[in-house]
XYZ file of C-alpha atoms in Angstrom:
664
model
C -2.540 5.359 10.063
C -3.408 3.029 6.832
C -0.938 2.173 4.185
C -2.688 4.171 1.970
C -2.578 7.658 4.414
C 1.281 6.754 5.058
C 1.562 6.472 0.827
C -0.060 9.832 0.570
C 2.454 11.704 3.220
C 5.605 9.733 1.542
C 4.458 11.141 -1.830
C 4.271 14.525 -0.345
C 7.439 14.453 1.184
C 8.774 13.162 -2.511
C 6.776 15.645 -4.495
C 7.282 18.756 -2.591
C 11.044 18.392 -0.697
C 12.931 15.324 -2.522
C 13.440 13.105 0.285
C 12.744 9.444 -0.547
C 12.093 8.761 3.378
C 11.508 10.219 6.409
C 14.262 10.394 9.324
C 14.775 10.092 12.811
C 11.121 10.539 14.626
C 9.348 12.488 11.316
C 7.135 9.822 10.886
C 6.022 9.072 14.293
C 5.125 12.904 14.939
C 3.746 12.877 11.496
C 1.508 9.983 12.312
C 0.594 11.007 16.038
C -0.806 14.282 14.887
C -2.969 13.015 11.905
C -4.306 10.462 14.133
C -5.570 13.574 16.201
C -3.385 13.504 19.380
C -1.423 16.022 21.147
C 2.034 15.392 20.290
C 5.391 17.003 21.650
C 8.165 16.678 19.651
C 11.605 17.071 21.150
C 14.480 17.633 18.359
C 17.879 18.957 18.365
C 18.661 21.737 15.884
C 18.791 20.660 12.379
C 16.818 17.415 12.984
C 13.919 18.752 10.445
C 11.079 20.063 12.571
C 9.642 21.723 9.849
C 8.824 18.485 7.936
C 6.800 17.074 10.588
C 4.209 19.902 10.586
C 4.309 20.767 6.813
C 3.857 17.387 5.025
C 0.688 16.538 7.443
C -1.024 20.287 6.681
C -0.706 19.288 2.934
C -2.178 15.878 3.554
C -5.346 16.934 5.570
C -8.187 19.266 4.820
C -8.026 22.863 6.403
C -5.320 25.152 7.352
C -2.678 24.744 9.885
C -1.981 27.570 12.059
C 2.234 28.029 12.956
C 2.554 29.907 16.038
C 6.408 30.814 15.953
C 8.270 33.789 17.355
C 11.003 33.779 14.483
C 9.693 36.320 11.768
C 13.242 35.581 9.331
C 11.754 31.248 9.755
C 8.044 32.681 8.679
C 9.780 34.533 5.895
C 11.840 32.014 4.526
C 9.583 29.194 4.960
C 6.157 30.925 3.203
C 8.841 31.756 0.371
C 9.931 28.513 0.273
C 6.337 26.928 0.264
C 5.106 29.270 -2.154
C 7.792 28.633 -4.602
C 6.617 24.697 -4.320
C 3.208 25.766 -4.910
C 2.092 25.342 -1.371
C -0.499 27.917 -0.290
C 1.238 29.294 2.537
C 0.819 33.095 4.357
C 2.447 34.877 7.132
C 0.709 37.786 9.631
C 3.790 39.829 10.556
C 4.004 43.395 11.535
C 5.132 44.797 7.924
C 1.322 44.197 7.219
C -1.358 46.665 6.937
C -4.166 45.608 8.599
C -6.174 45.509 5.175
C -3.466 43.321 4.412
C -4.045 40.965 7.288
C -8.161 41.009 7.076
C -7.371 39.780 3.151
C -4.768 37.003 4.527
C -7.251 35.856 7.383
C -10.180 35.347 4.696
C -8.153 33.697 2.450
C -7.707 30.923 5.483
C -11.218 30.950 6.079
C -12.425 30.023 2.806
C -9.534 27.208 2.081
C -6.666 29.472 0.046
C -4.130 29.018 2.959
C -2.974 25.492 4.105
C -0.264 26.920 6.480
C -0.396 30.229 8.372
C 2.151 31.580 10.339
C 1.661 33.756 13.295
C 3.392 35.228 15.878
C 2.311 34.448 19.454
C 1.520 38.200 19.876
C -0.983 38.033 17.285
C -2.978 35.705 19.680
C -4.334 37.924 21.692
C -5.770 40.307 18.853
C -9.879 40.333 18.747
C -9.766 40.622 14.725
C -7.200 37.259 14.809
C -9.628 35.282 17.001
C -13.049 36.147 15.383
C -11.402 35.261 12.106
C -9.875 31.977 13.630
C -13.171 31.009 14.925
C -14.278 30.475 11.236
C -11.703 28.622 10.098
C -11.298 24.891 9.757
C -7.936 24.181 11.906
C -6.561 21.014 10.764
C -4.065 21.039 13.715
C -2.023 24.179 15.574
C 1.914 23.723 15.619
C 3.576 25.803 18.480
C 7.622 25.809 17.560
C 9.752 26.917 19.857
C 7.255 25.489 22.579
C 10.126 25.930 25.631
C 8.978 29.709 25.277
C 5.743 28.781 26.942
C 7.125 27.656 29.952
C 8.128 29.593 32.838
C 10.920 27.624 33.685
C 12.166 27.878 30.141
C 15.048 30.011 29.467
C 13.340 32.122 26.860
C 10.167 32.437 28.230
C 7.541 34.656 26.383
C 4.033 35.735 28.262
C 2.562 35.825 24.799
C 2.817 32.068 24.570
C 0.479 31.736 27.203
C -2.190 32.884 25.024
C -1.754 29.319 23.158
C -4.016 27.961 25.464
C -6.933 30.484 24.597
C -6.664 29.017 20.799
C -7.481 25.487 22.134
C -10.807 27.154 23.758
C -11.919 28.323 20.258
C -10.423 25.214 18.312
C -11.245 22.455 20.778
C -10.938 19.541 18.384
C -7.769 20.862 16.697
C -4.750 18.768 17.975
C -1.952 20.522 19.186
C 1.831 19.811 17.759
C 4.410 21.110 20.105
C 8.291 21.545 18.657
C 11.551 22.360 20.629
C 15.295 21.491 20.398
C 15.911 22.711 23.852
C 14.140 21.700 27.104
C 14.852 20.290 30.220
C 12.685 17.535 31.648
C 11.002 19.994 34.253
C 10.426 22.232 30.621
C 8.717 19.093 29.234
C 6.211 18.774 31.884
C 5.442 22.238 31.964
C 4.991 22.455 28.195
C 2.114 19.974 28.669
C 0.532 21.480 31.331
C 0.577 24.909 29.382
C -0.630 23.604 26.739
C -3.376 21.658 28.428
C -2.064 18.257 27.235
C -4.684 15.720 28.219
C -7.150 17.816 29.577
C -10.174 16.919 27.870
C -10.282 13.198 28.408
C -7.986 12.711 31.732
C -5.895 9.439 31.879
C -3.733 8.814 34.729
C -1.489 6.524 32.932
C -0.605 9.275 30.683
C -0.296 12.276 32.865
C 3.663 12.466 32.893
C 5.396 10.325 30.426
C 8.724 9.260 31.061
C 9.668 6.943 27.681
C 10.551 8.095 24.275
C 7.035 7.019 23.437
C 4.168 7.519 25.848
C 1.300 5.258 25.139
C -2.077 4.522 27.244
C -2.638 2.139 29.048
C -5.595 -0.707 27.673
C -8.913 0.518 27.338
C -8.257 3.951 26.875
C -7.840 6.342 24.055
C -4.339 7.972 23.896
C -4.496 11.651 24.644
C -0.720 12.856 23.678
C 2.268 11.628 22.716
C 5.555 12.203 23.463
C 8.710 11.343 20.984
C 12.047 12.126 21.694
C 15.109 12.140 19.161
C 18.488 12.258 20.797
C 20.079 15.401 21.063
C 23.334 14.194 20.451
C 25.339 15.556 17.521
C 28.037 12.882 16.257
C 29.374 15.518 13.932
C 29.725 18.725 16.475
C 32.728 18.704 18.708
C 32.502 20.532 21.772
C 35.688 22.147 23.074
C 36.017 24.544 25.853
C 39.581 26.838 25.692
C 40.844 28.289 28.834
C 42.244 31.474 27.964
C 43.357 34.968 29.025
C 43.769 36.299 25.831
C 40.557 35.842 23.999
C 40.936 37.620 20.919
C 43.779 36.028 19.914
C 42.494 32.439 20.769
C 39.393 33.700 18.418
C 42.237 34.762 15.586
C 43.922 31.279 16.163
C 40.827 29.289 15.805
C 39.512 31.106 12.916
C 42.678 30.358 10.830
C 42.922 26.995 11.823
C 39.123 26.005 11.216
C 38.507 26.638 7.516
C 34.870 27.575 6.396
C 31.692 29.794 7.448
C 31.537 30.603 10.774
C 29.444 32.584 13.649
C 31.037 34.530 16.828
C 28.809 35.296 19.581
C 29.465 37.918 21.937
C 26.916 39.629 24.344
C 27.119 43.401 23.614
C 26.186 45.468 20.648
C 29.579 47.362 20.998
C 31.256 44.274 21.025
C 30.091 42.796 17.782
C 31.661 45.818 15.745
C 34.654 45.817 17.803
C 35.318 41.977 16.817
C 34.266 42.185 13.676
C 36.689 45.293 12.875
C 39.410 43.050 14.639
C 39.125 40.302 12.192
C 39.120 42.436 9.063
C 42.621 43.951 10.465
C 43.603 40.154 10.471
C 42.658 39.576 6.860
C 39.458 37.484 7.963
C 36.312 38.462 6.279
C 33.772 39.531 8.925
C 30.510 41.559 9.314
C 28.401 42.293 12.575
C 25.210 41.965 13.321
C 22.758 43.316 16.368
C 18.978 44.727 17.216
C 20.365 47.682 17.339
C 21.286 47.909 13.394
C 18.314 48.953 11.137
C 16.142 46.017 9.777
C 17.267 46.673 6.147
C 20.796 46.455 7.162
C 20.214 43.263 9.442
C 18.822 41.686 6.208
C 21.288 42.812 3.801
C 24.141 41.566 6.127
C 22.526 38.378 6.757
C 22.410 37.684 2.785
C 25.829 38.785 2.367
C 26.773 35.898 5.161
C 24.333 33.350 3.544
C 25.643 33.639 0.201
C 29.386 33.470 1.601
C 30.204 37.064 0.293
C 31.596 37.106 3.900
C 33.108 34.508 5.818
C 32.160 35.663 9.891
C 29.330 36.661 11.014
C 29.865 38.454 14.754
C 26.627 38.735 16.657
C 24.733 39.249 19.904
C 22.125 36.253 20.032
C 19.542 38.168 18.335
C 20.961 36.440 15.004
C 20.070 33.106 14.176
C 16.831 31.690 14.716
C 15.405 30.615 12.004
C 18.701 30.936 9.950
C 19.100 27.580 8.229
C 22.723 27.686 7.178
C 23.925 24.318 6.886
C 27.313 24.556 5.905
C 28.321 26.570 9.200
C 31.789 24.709 10.281
C 32.425 26.932 13.595
C 30.616 28.371 16.224
C 32.224 30.391 18.794
C 30.896 32.080 21.887
C 33.067 34.595 23.299
C 31.282 35.331 26.105
C 29.029 32.362 28.209
C 25.213 32.721 27.611
C 22.936 32.634 30.560
C 22.137 29.022 30.352
C 23.034 25.638 28.755
C 19.943 25.707 26.786
C 20.966 29.110 24.808
C 24.353 27.826 24.556
C 23.172 24.304 23.001
C 20.799 25.932 20.772
C 23.493 28.299 19.388
C 26.089 26.112 19.011
C 24.001 23.527 17.326
C 23.764 26.347 14.232
C 26.930 24.675 13.372
C 27.521 21.787 11.092
C 23.797 20.986 10.196
C 24.915 19.449 6.854
C 26.340 16.364 9.365
C 29.863 17.303 8.420
C 32.742 18.245 10.481
C 32.322 20.992 12.596
C 33.185 22.703 16.082
C 31.447 24.544 18.536
C 33.841 26.563 21.170
C 33.325 28.087 24.342
C 36.135 30.805 25.380
C 36.219 30.947 29.202
C 38.669 32.684 31.390
C 38.485 33.459 35.376
C 36.200 36.649 34.281
C 33.471 34.888 33.388
C 32.699 33.235 36.449
C 32.143 36.693 38.053
C 30.454 38.406 34.956
C 27.727 35.509 35.148
C 27.095 35.964 38.669
C 26.673 39.025 38.020
C 23.648 38.558 35.640
C 21.468 37.348 38.632
C 21.795 40.900 39.920
C 20.968 42.433 37.078
C 18.377 40.207 35.838
C 16.736 39.997 39.458
C 17.467 43.567 41.233
C 16.382 44.657 44.768
C 12.463 44.540 45.376
C 12.917 47.985 46.981
C 14.624 48.845 43.457
C 11.941 47.589 41.396
C 9.256 49.341 43.667
C 11.671 52.676 42.662
C 11.656 52.341 39.326
C 7.784 51.825 39.294
C 7.452 55.351 40.947
C 9.937 56.803 38.842
C 7.666 55.935 35.853
C 4.820 57.584 37.409
C 6.947 60.590 37.586
C 8.080 60.509 34.029
C 4.818 59.903 32.172
C 3.117 62.237 35.121
C 0.521 59.630 36.383
C -1.066 60.619 39.178
C -1.754 58.289 42.291
C -5.052 56.279 41.383
C -4.977 57.360 37.798
C -3.304 55.529 34.401
C -5.448 52.401 34.296
C -4.965 51.443 30.731
C -2.879 54.184 29.523
C -0.389 53.570 27.073
C 3.018 55.568 26.513
C 6.032 54.943 24.362
C 9.126 54.375 26.655
C 12.106 56.248 26.009
C 14.404 53.800 28.035
C 17.452 56.164 27.790
C 15.444 59.382 28.282
C 14.329 57.629 31.724
C 17.701 56.272 32.893
C 19.399 59.523 32.304
C 16.625 61.563 34.025
C 16.389 59.284 36.933
C 20.216 57.986 36.860
C 19.546 54.482 36.633
C 21.284 51.934 34.278
C 19.086 49.994 31.079
C 19.608 46.436 32.035
C 18.357 47.094 35.741
C 15.597 49.228 34.538
C 14.823 46.588 31.794
C 14.546 43.528 34.215
C 12.517 45.756 37.039
C 9.776 45.980 34.330
C 9.676 42.654 33.410
C 8.901 41.974 36.770
C 6.713 44.215 37.191
C 4.843 42.969 34.040
C 4.880 39.541 35.482
C 3.277 40.854 38.283
C 0.490 42.630 36.693
C 1.112 46.028 36.867
C 2.059 46.886 33.296
C 2.566 45.648 29.955
C 6.108 46.128 28.906
C 6.446 45.947 25.195
C 10.217 45.816 23.821
C 9.407 45.172 20.344
C 6.344 48.029 19.684
C 6.397 48.560 16.377
C 6.104 51.707 14.648
C 5.569 51.776 10.580
C 7.569 53.981 8.366
C 6.342 57.484 8.411
C 6.660 60.135 5.695
C 5.635 63.510 5.150
C 6.348 65.551 1.821
C 7.957 68.981 2.232
C 7.364 69.744 -1.211
C 3.653 70.973 -2.286
C 1.594 69.167 -5.094
C 2.312 71.801 -7.495
C 6.117 71.618 -6.890
C 6.256 67.928 -6.611
C 4.308 67.792 -10.018
C 7.039 70.030 -11.774
C 10.225 68.454 -10.147
C 13.006 67.447 -12.401
C 15.716 65.000 -11.691
C 13.863 62.211 -10.315
C 15.052 58.954 -11.729
C 12.627 56.169 -12.854
C 12.490 54.169 -9.722
C 12.190 57.404 -7.765
C 9.104 58.706 -9.886
C 7.679 54.941 -9.398
C 7.932 55.202 -5.694
C 6.505 58.572 -5.495
C 3.956 57.737 -7.757
C 3.098 54.703 -5.754
C 2.705 56.768 -2.649
C 0.572 59.388 -3.892
C -2.105 56.344 -5.029
C -2.421 54.661 -1.745
C -1.765 57.194 0.802
C -3.617 60.898 1.702
C -2.604 63.483 3.907
C 1.211 63.272 3.012
C 1.361 67.241 2.481
C -0.140 68.194 5.549
C 1.321 65.685 8.261
C 3.007 62.448 8.459
C 1.409 59.288 7.263
C 2.141 55.551 8.280
C 3.076 53.988 5.137
C 4.022 50.096 4.580
C 7.405 50.242 2.660
C 6.583 46.085 1.340
C 3.549 47.431 -0.433
C 5.419 49.957 -1.851
C 7.818 47.442 -3.086
C 5.407 45.245 -4.366
C 3.647 47.545 -6.432
C 6.757 49.723 -7.673
C 8.442 46.332 -8.942
C 11.223 46.797 -6.754
C 12.822 45.550 -3.488
C 11.915 46.958 -0.149
C 15.900 47.605 0.324
C 15.510 49.656 -2.875
C 12.569 51.583 -1.452
C 14.316 52.319 1.824
C 17.396 53.889 -0.272
C 15.033 55.857 -2.685
C 13.172 57.234 0.462
C 16.360 58.069 2.423
C 17.501 59.770 -0.700
C 14.677 61.790 -1.452
C 14.480 62.708 2.456
C 18.421 63.786 1.970
C 17.208 66.205 -0.568
C 14.740 67.813 1.095
C 11.935 66.316 -0.931
C 10.239 64.827 1.919
C 10.913 63.974 5.788
C 11.035 59.860 6.317
C 11.415 58.170 9.398
C 11.887 54.901 8.905
C 10.090 51.581 10.299
C 11.570 50.775 14.097
C 10.740 49.313 16.995
C 10.100 51.884 20.413
C 9.047 50.291 23.754
C 5.615 50.932 25.014
C 4.597 50.539 28.721
C 0.580 50.282 29.385
C -0.887 50.292 32.640
C -2.765 47.436 33.672
C -3.936 48.560 37.225
C -4.079 52.175 38.124
C -1.000 54.072 40.187
C -0.312 52.195 43.495
C 1.779 53.765 46.167
C 5.504 52.122 45.828
C 5.187 50.651 49.234
C 1.760 48.485 48.414
C 3.431 46.778 45.430
C 3.213 42.964 45.882
C 5.820 40.910 43.394
C 4.873 37.369 43.955
C 7.428 34.439 44.880
C 6.616 32.388 41.466
C 7.625 35.966 39.725
C 10.913 36.585 41.911
C 12.269 34.424 44.222
C 11.220 31.004 42.855
C 12.330 32.507 39.060
C 15.351 33.824 40.559
C 16.816 30.500 41.803
C 15.888 28.913 38.166
C 17.912 31.467 36.843
C 20.818 30.859 39.430
C 20.671 27.285 38.948
C 20.996 27.406 34.991
C 23.909 29.963 35.703
C 25.663 27.168 37.686
C 25.035 24.524 35.041
C 26.907 26.865 32.532
C 30.058 27.316 34.886
C 30.169 23.694 35.939
C 30.132 22.872 32.071
C 32.891 25.571 31.489
C 35.068 23.956 34.527
C 34.399 20.501 34.419
C 37.426 19.144 32.657
C 36.702 15.342 33.544
C 33.434 14.460 31.857
C 33.108 14.561 28.262
C 31.474 17.592 27.146
C 28.746 15.968 24.998
C 27.937 13.799 27.963
C 27.593 17.008 30.224
C 25.009 18.769 27.747
C 22.926 16.056 27.254
C 22.281 14.399 30.729
C 21.183 18.341 31.359
C 18.152 17.703 29.231
C 17.607 13.869 30.527
C 19.436 11.816 28.554
C 21.686 9.134 30.736
C 21.948 6.602 28.224
C 25.157 8.211 26.572
C 28.816 7.642 25.798
C 31.866 9.582 25.292
C 32.335 11.459 21.538
C 35.890 10.972 21.371
C 36.355 14.746 19.931
C 35.646 17.286 22.486
C 38.788 18.630 24.650
C 37.663 16.881 27.550
C 37.875 13.090 25.922
C 40.943 14.230 23.554
C 42.724 15.087 26.857
C 41.816 11.761 28.697
C 42.890 10.036 25.556
C 46.180 11.272 25.709
C 46.671 10.223 29.562
C 49.279 7.456 30.531
C 46.634 4.890 31.000
C 46.027 2.397 28.423
C 42.998 1.762 26.910
C 42.573 -2.180 27.626
C 43.893 -1.180 31.129
C 41.150 1.211 32.073
C 38.423 -0.911 30.204
C 39.742 -3.774 32.616
C 39.580 -1.617 35.678
C 36.305 -0.289 35.097
C 34.894 -3.871 34.403
C 36.338 -4.995 37.447
C 35.005 -2.297 39.581
C 31.720 -2.947 38.397
C 31.659 -6.632 38.847
C 32.885 -5.885 42.682
C 29.637 -3.551 43.147
C 27.475 -5.422 41.132
C 25.930 -7.044 44.153
C 24.673 -3.114 44.713
C 26.085 -3.085 48.239
C 28.561 -0.781 50.088
C 32.193 -1.721 49.594
C 35.117 -0.550 51.989
C 37.523 1.625 49.218
C 40.363 -0.953 50.645
C 38.562 -3.971 48.947
C 39.543 -1.764 45.390
C 43.154 -2.943 46.335
C 42.299 -6.456 45.898
C 41.950 -5.992 42.113
C 45.136 -7.566 40.090
C 45.403 -4.295 37.830
C 48.031 -1.048 38.193
C 47.193 1.449 40.468
C 47.062 3.990 37.909
C 44.497 2.215 35.933
C 42.410 1.711 38.748
C 42.819 5.391 39.638
C 41.695 6.721 36.338
C 38.809 4.306 36.322
C 37.316 5.235 39.630
C 37.820 9.115 38.721
C 35.758 9.080 35.672
C 33.274 6.541 37.187
C 32.642 8.906 39.466
C 32.483 12.119 37.244
C 30.146 10.217 35.161
C 27.889 9.128 37.992
C 28.330 5.638 37.557
C 29.619 5.151 41.344
C 28.888 7.181 44.413
C 31.701 7.110 47.319
C 30.256 8.101 50.941
C 31.420 7.342 54.418
C 35.050 5.399 53.115
C 32.482 3.061 50.970
C 32.141 2.731 47.094
C 28.362 1.699 45.653
C 26.658 1.362 42.291
C 24.655 4.651 41.831
C 20.770 3.487 41.820
C 19.894 2.974 38.074
C 23.406 1.278 37.160
């Protein structure tokens, strides 16, 4: 990158964001993508990912397409960018087809610099057609771990991204993630076809922070890694038989804004009520709440009207609140990736913060049960497939391309199944190619006037805002007097000069007064048969869908248990090693480090013992354990040093001998 170009991007940073300079690896990522290279950026939560694609998008001709599953992030970033004069737009489920077409055409004709889309939109024929006419500067893939089948949050819709590369072969791809193991990092590159156009053996498998090509070759992709270490965040595991009392104790000890994560929707309400009864201001949040209620509660929490948000993992993605002082997990997540991402929402302002995991003897059994819940027996999966055909009345050999709304509760009551196992079975059938199971199929809001036009015109006692909403409805939609009509609440709000929440409450009130019947926007799962119905015994569930993914899930669950029960190695070290960082040091603030610092071992004695052991083993040959007794230091210091060095994998002990671990 030339000095002129760098001056340009630095000026953009200062003008739009007010920062004097880039931090971490932001500059390197921006230079790489502007030089036309596929780029993978590994940055922790709060590392400033958005800067790495927003700045180069403004510096280049064309539109940057940003693919993200985070609807809240889309809305927040688009609103923020527009306030600063940036041409940004998003395509989301609340928009009408006409609004989507207008937005895409604006992007085609140069009226949009950053276009945010969800991965589900990528397969749309309309989107692909419009994209083919856009000048795309580059494609950004946020939460890139979702494209990896070995990632904890794999989403099949992300696989559509590779098709965009065929539509736009000259547009480089910027992939960003805050949670990826070495295996997932390689899979991201493979799925996004990094290096596919110009093969170069020297760059196939990056092993360093920045991947450069061998001499006489053009670089095809770069990988930049920012350490996942969070120096201001103390990781704590609390072993406790009474999690509720421990939670109250922690919240009374640590001041400031907090998030409390639980596994079930029912528990969000239960814990929030517990906190309120004990004088701690709290709200609860889960995917079962109406979207307007979720938005309202999120706003209350972000504006510090309420101190604690008790939530399932449906909360937090894309929420940029820097002053969260505490994140507590009352239940263990399924993976360290999920834990690290959720815990990382604390302390994004760089101030001292805490991530606390509450753990007891029941958690290990609960985690093991999740393996069975996520991977029910194959015979059970076949049974769900057959019952589904009975439920939809699909005859043998029929059903191809048939789509039905799926009421999972009714299905489970009818055939005596449990929702968790049914949900897992349907996902496995989807990955096996028999069904398309869409858990988040959007049903727009609908209204039907219960009064005729004459009665409506002579209706009295309407408020000014109610009259505005009714007038806007009549102006935009027809057929509402004879049947239900789908409406766009955002469009009604905009044309009525009201907020979406105001429109929702007005329609709800009009419905209660029997002026109209209002069915709010909701998500209803749907199932599409991708093949004609088969005999259940002929279903083939491939190993890469079942056995391989089950083994990977078991490995992730085991890692969570090991993290929660390992009281010998610094918590931060454990997490960093999981993500492939080996050059780490003790954080001196987690529960393990604080416990070690309290041991009856002098720091100088411990250090001297460790250095003496390293010197003895420095020849990289096996030394019998009895040779250690020749070191002229206290037994306590030597034992403590040996214990720590083995736990931290500096040395290995086998067949009565000690030896430096390879690579040390």
